[in-house]
Short mmCIF file of C-alpha atoms in Angstrom, two decimals:
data_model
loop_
_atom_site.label_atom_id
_atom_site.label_comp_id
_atom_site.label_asym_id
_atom_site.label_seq_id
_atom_site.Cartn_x
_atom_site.Cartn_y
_atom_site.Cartn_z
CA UNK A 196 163.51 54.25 -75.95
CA UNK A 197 160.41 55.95 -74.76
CA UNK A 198 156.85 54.45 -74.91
CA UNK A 199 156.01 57.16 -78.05
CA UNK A 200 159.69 56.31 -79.56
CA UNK A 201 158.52 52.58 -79.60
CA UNK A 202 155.06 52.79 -80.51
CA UNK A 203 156.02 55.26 -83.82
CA UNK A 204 159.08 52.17 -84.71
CA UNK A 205 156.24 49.47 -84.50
CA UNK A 206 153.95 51.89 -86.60
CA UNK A 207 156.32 52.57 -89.50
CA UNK A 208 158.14 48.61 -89.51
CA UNK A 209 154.77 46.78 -88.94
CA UNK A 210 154.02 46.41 -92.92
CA UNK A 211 157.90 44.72 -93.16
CA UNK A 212 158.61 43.27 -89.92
CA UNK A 213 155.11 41.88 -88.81
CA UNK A 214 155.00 40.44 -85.29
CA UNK A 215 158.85 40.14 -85.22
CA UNK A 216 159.03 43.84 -84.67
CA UNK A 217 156.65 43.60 -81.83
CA UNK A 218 158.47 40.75 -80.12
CA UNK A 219 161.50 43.10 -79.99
CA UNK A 220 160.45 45.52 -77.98
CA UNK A 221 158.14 42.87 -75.95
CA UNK A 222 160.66 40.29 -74.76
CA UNK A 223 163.35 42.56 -72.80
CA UNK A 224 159.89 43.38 -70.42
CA UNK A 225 159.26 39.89 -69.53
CA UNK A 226 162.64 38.49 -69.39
CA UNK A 227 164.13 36.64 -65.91
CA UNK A 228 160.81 36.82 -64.47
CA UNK A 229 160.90 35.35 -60.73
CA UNK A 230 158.16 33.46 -60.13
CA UNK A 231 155.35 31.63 -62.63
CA UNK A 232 151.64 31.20 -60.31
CA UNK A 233 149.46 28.96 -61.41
CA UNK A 234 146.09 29.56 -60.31
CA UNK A 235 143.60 26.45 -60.12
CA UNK A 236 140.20 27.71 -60.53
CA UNK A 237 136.78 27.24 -61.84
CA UNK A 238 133.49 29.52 -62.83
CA UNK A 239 131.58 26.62 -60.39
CA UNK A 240 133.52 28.18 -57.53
CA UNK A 241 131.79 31.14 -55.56
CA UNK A 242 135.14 31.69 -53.79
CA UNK A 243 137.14 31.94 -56.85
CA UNK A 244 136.39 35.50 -58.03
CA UNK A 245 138.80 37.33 -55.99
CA UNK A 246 142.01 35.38 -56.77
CA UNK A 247 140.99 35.50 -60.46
CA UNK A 248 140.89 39.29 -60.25
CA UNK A 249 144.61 38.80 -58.14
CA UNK A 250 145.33 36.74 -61.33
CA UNK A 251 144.77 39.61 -63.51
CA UNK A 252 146.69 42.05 -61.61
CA UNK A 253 150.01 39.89 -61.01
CA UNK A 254 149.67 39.56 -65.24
CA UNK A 255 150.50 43.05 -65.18
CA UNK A 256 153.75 42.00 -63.53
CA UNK A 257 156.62 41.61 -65.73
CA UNK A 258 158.41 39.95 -63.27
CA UNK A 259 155.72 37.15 -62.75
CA UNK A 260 154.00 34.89 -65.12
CA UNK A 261 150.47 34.35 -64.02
CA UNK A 262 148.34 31.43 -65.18
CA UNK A 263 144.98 30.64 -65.02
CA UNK A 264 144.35 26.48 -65.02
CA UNK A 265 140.56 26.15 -64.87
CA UNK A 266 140.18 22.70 -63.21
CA UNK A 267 137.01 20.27 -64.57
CA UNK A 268 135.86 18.64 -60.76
CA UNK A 269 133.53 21.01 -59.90
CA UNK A 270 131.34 20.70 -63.04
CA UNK A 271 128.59 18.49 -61.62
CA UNK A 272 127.80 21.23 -59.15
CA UNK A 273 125.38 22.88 -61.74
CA UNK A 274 127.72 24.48 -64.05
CA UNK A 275 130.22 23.04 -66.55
CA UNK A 276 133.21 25.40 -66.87
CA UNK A 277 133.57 26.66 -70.50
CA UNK A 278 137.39 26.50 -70.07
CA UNK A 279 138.22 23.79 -67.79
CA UNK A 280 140.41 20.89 -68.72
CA UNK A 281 140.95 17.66 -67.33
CA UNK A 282 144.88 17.96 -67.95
CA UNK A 283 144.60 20.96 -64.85
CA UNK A 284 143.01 19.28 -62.05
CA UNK A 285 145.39 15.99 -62.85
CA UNK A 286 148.41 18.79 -63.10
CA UNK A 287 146.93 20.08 -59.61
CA UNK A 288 146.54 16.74 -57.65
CA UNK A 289 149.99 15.96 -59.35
CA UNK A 290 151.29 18.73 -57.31
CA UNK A 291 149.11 17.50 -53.76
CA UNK A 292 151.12 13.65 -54.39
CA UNK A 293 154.69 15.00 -54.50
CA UNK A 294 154.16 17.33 -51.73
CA UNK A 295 152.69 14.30 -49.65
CA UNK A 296 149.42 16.03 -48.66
CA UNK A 297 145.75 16.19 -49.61
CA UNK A 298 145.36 19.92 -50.50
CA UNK A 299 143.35 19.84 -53.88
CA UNK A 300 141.11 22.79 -53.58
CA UNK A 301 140.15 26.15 -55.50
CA UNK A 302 141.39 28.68 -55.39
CA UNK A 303 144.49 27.65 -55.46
CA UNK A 304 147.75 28.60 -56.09
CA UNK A 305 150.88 26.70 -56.62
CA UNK A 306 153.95 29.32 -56.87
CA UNK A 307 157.38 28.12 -58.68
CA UNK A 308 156.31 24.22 -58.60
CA UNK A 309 156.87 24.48 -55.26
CA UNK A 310 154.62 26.18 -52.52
CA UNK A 311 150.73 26.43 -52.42
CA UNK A 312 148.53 29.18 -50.77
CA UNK A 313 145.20 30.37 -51.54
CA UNK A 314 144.49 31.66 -54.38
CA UNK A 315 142.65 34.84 -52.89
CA UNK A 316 145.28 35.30 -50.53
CA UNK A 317 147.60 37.97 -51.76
CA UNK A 318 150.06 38.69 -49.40
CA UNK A 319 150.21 34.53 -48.99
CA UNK A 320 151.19 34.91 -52.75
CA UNK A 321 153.44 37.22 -52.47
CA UNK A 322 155.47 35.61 -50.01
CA UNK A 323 155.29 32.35 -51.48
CA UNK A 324 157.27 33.91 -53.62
CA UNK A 325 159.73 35.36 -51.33
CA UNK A 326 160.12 31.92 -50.14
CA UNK A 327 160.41 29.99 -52.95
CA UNK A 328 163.27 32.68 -54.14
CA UNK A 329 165.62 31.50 -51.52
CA UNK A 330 166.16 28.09 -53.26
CA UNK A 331 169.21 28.15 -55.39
CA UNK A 332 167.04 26.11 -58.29
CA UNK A 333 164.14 28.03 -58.55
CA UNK A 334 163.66 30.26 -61.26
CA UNK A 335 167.59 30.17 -62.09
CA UNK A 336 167.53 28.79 -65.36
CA UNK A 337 167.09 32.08 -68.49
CA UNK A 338 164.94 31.21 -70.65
CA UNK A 339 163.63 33.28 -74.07
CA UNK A 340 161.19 32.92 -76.58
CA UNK A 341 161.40 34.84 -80.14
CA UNK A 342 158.84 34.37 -82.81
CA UNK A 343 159.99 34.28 -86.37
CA UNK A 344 157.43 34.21 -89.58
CA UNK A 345 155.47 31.01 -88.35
CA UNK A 346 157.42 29.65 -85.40
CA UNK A 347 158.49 30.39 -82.07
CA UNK A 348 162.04 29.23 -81.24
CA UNK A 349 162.88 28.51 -77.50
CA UNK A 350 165.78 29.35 -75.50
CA UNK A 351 167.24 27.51 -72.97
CA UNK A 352 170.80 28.48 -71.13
CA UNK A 353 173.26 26.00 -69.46
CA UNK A 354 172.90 25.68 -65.91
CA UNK A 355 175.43 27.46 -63.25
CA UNK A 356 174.49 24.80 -60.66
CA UNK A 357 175.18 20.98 -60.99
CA UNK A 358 172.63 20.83 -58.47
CA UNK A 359 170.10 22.35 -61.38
CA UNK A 360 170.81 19.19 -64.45
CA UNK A 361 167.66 18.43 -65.88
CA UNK A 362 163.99 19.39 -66.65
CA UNK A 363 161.04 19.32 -68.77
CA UNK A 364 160.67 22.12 -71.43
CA UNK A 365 156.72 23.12 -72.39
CA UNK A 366 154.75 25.64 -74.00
CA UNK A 367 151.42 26.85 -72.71
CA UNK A 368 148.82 28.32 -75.61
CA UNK A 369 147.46 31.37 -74.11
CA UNK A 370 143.88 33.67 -73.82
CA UNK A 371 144.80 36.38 -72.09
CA UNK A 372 141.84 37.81 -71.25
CA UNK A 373 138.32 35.73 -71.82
CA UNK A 374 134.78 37.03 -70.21
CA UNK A 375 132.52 34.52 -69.44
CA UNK A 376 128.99 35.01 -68.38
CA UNK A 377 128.20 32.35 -66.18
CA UNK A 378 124.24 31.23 -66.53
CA UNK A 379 124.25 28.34 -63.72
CA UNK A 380 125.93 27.40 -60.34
CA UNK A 381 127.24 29.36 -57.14
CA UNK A 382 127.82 32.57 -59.89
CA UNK A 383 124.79 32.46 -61.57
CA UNK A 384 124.25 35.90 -62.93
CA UNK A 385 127.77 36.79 -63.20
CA UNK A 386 130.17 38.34 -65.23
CA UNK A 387 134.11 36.88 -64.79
CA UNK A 388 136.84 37.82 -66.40
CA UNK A 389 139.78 35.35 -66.47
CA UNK A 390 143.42 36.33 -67.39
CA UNK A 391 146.19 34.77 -69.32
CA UNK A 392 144.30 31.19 -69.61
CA UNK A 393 146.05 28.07 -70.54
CA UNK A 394 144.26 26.67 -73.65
CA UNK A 395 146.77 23.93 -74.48
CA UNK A 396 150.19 22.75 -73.10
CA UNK A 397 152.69 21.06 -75.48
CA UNK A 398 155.81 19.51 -74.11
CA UNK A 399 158.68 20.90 -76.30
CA UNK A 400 161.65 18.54 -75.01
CA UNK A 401 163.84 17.55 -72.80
CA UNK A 402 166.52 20.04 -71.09
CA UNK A 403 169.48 18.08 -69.60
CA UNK A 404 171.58 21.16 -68.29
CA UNK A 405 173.61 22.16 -70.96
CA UNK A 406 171.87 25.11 -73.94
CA UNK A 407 169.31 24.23 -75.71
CA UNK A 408 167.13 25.27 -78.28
CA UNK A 409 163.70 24.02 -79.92
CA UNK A 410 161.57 25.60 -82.46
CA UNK A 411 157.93 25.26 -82.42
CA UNK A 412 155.71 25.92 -85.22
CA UNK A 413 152.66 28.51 -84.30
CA UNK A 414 150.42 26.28 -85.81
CA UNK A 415 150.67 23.67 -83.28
CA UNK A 416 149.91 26.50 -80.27
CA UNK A 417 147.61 28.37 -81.70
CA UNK A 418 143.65 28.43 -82.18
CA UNK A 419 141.32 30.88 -81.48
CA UNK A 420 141.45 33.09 -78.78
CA UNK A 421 145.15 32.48 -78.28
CA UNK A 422 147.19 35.84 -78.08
CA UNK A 423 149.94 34.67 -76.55
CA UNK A 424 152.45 31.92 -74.95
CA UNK A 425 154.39 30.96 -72.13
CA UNK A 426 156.97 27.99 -71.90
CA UNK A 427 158.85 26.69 -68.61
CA UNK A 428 161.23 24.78 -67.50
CA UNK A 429 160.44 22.42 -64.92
CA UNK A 430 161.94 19.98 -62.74
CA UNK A 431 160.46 16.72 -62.98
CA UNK A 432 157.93 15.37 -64.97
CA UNK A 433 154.34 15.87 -65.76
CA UNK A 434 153.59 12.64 -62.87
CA UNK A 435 155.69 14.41 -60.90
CA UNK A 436 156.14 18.06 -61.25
CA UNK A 437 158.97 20.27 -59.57
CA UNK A 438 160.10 23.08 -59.26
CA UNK A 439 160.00 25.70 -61.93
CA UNK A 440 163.55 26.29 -63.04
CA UNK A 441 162.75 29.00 -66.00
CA UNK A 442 160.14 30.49 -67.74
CA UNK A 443 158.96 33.40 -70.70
CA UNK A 444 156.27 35.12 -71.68
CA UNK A 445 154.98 36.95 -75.07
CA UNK A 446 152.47 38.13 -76.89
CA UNK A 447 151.73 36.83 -80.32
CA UNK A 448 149.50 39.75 -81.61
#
């Protein structure tokens, strides 16, 4: 189907099909994506810029899922971030503890659960990703999300590896594009533009394996702003995060 084929369909079955008819053409874009990067930033940071501009270009990428986690610990340096939440930077320093090391920092970037680099660094990302690839867990798991009337219903197949058992299944509210003049701090004066925000994560269940499936209703994802929604499926737990065995992606308008 060409782009003009598609975009005439969604013209003439919008008034019956809604956002259903959107999701069907959507989904088959974003689905087996191989890596999810999660990018812990903050409008206090002068370095942060750049890898939230990287941010916005790997959301282009239907073969990555690219989040923005705005973290809260930098607020006393004369700026409070308008989008930061304390769930992030305890999600990040989550990550430092089951690695073992100290590396809590911004930019950063954790890739799959399971490397970090910084978050300006590119190429770093990019083969983070490389890397992370060559583990028989990561990213293995399909996952899909379709929305239909006032819920989203979630995916999840059996595993092919009895190394790959178990995870945690959550859904991440999403702004994917939010421009925020910044008044105070080391941007003062600035203009950023940060892509495909988390707003809220909701823990939809437990995966132990075999196929699953969970509905969600919108209303408990969305609020304003939100456009769209990831989920994941993650080995471990929110103490003690893993690797990323799954993920999707869609828009909601």
């Amino acid at each position: 189907m060409t782009a003009m084929m598609a975009y005439n369909c969604i013209s003439r079955w919008s008034s019956a099909l809604g956002i259903c008819a959107i999701v069907a053409i959507i989904r088959p874009a974003h689905a087996d994506p191989r890596a999810v990067v999660e990018l812990f930033t903050s409008q206090g940071c002068s370095s942060c810029p750049p890898a939230d501009k990287i941010i916005g270009d790997l959301a282009k990428d239907p073969n990555v899922i690219a989040l923005s986690m705005p973290i809260d610990y930098w607020d006393y340096l004369g700026w409070k971030d308008t989008l930061a939440d304390s769930r992030f930077s305890a999600r990040q320093k989550a990550y430092s503890h089951v690695r073992g090391d100290r590396d809590v920092y911004t930019p950063q970037a954790v890739i799959n659960g399971s490397a970090h680099v910084i978050g300006s660094d590119r190429a770093s990302i990019e083969d983070a990703i490389k890397s992370t690839e060559r583990s028989g867990s990561v990213m293995s798991v399909p996952v899909t999300m379709t929305l239909t009337g006032k819920q989203i219903n979630v995916s999840v197949a059996a595993s092919k590896s009895p190394a790959v058992s178990r995870g945690e299944v959550w859904i991440c509210s999403i702004s994917k594009s939010v421009p925020i003049s910044i008044a105070r701090g080391e941007n003062r004066g600035r203009e950023i533009t940060y892509h495909n925000v988390v707003r809220n994560l909701l823990k939809v269940g437990d995966w132990n394996g075999s196929s699953g499936s969970w509905t969600v209703p919108l209303e408990n994802i969305t609020r304003d702003g939100v456009d769209a929604a990831a989920v994941y499926v993650q080995d471990g737990n929110r103490e003690k995060p893993g690797p990323m065995l799954g993920a999707a992606f869609t828009s909601l308008h």
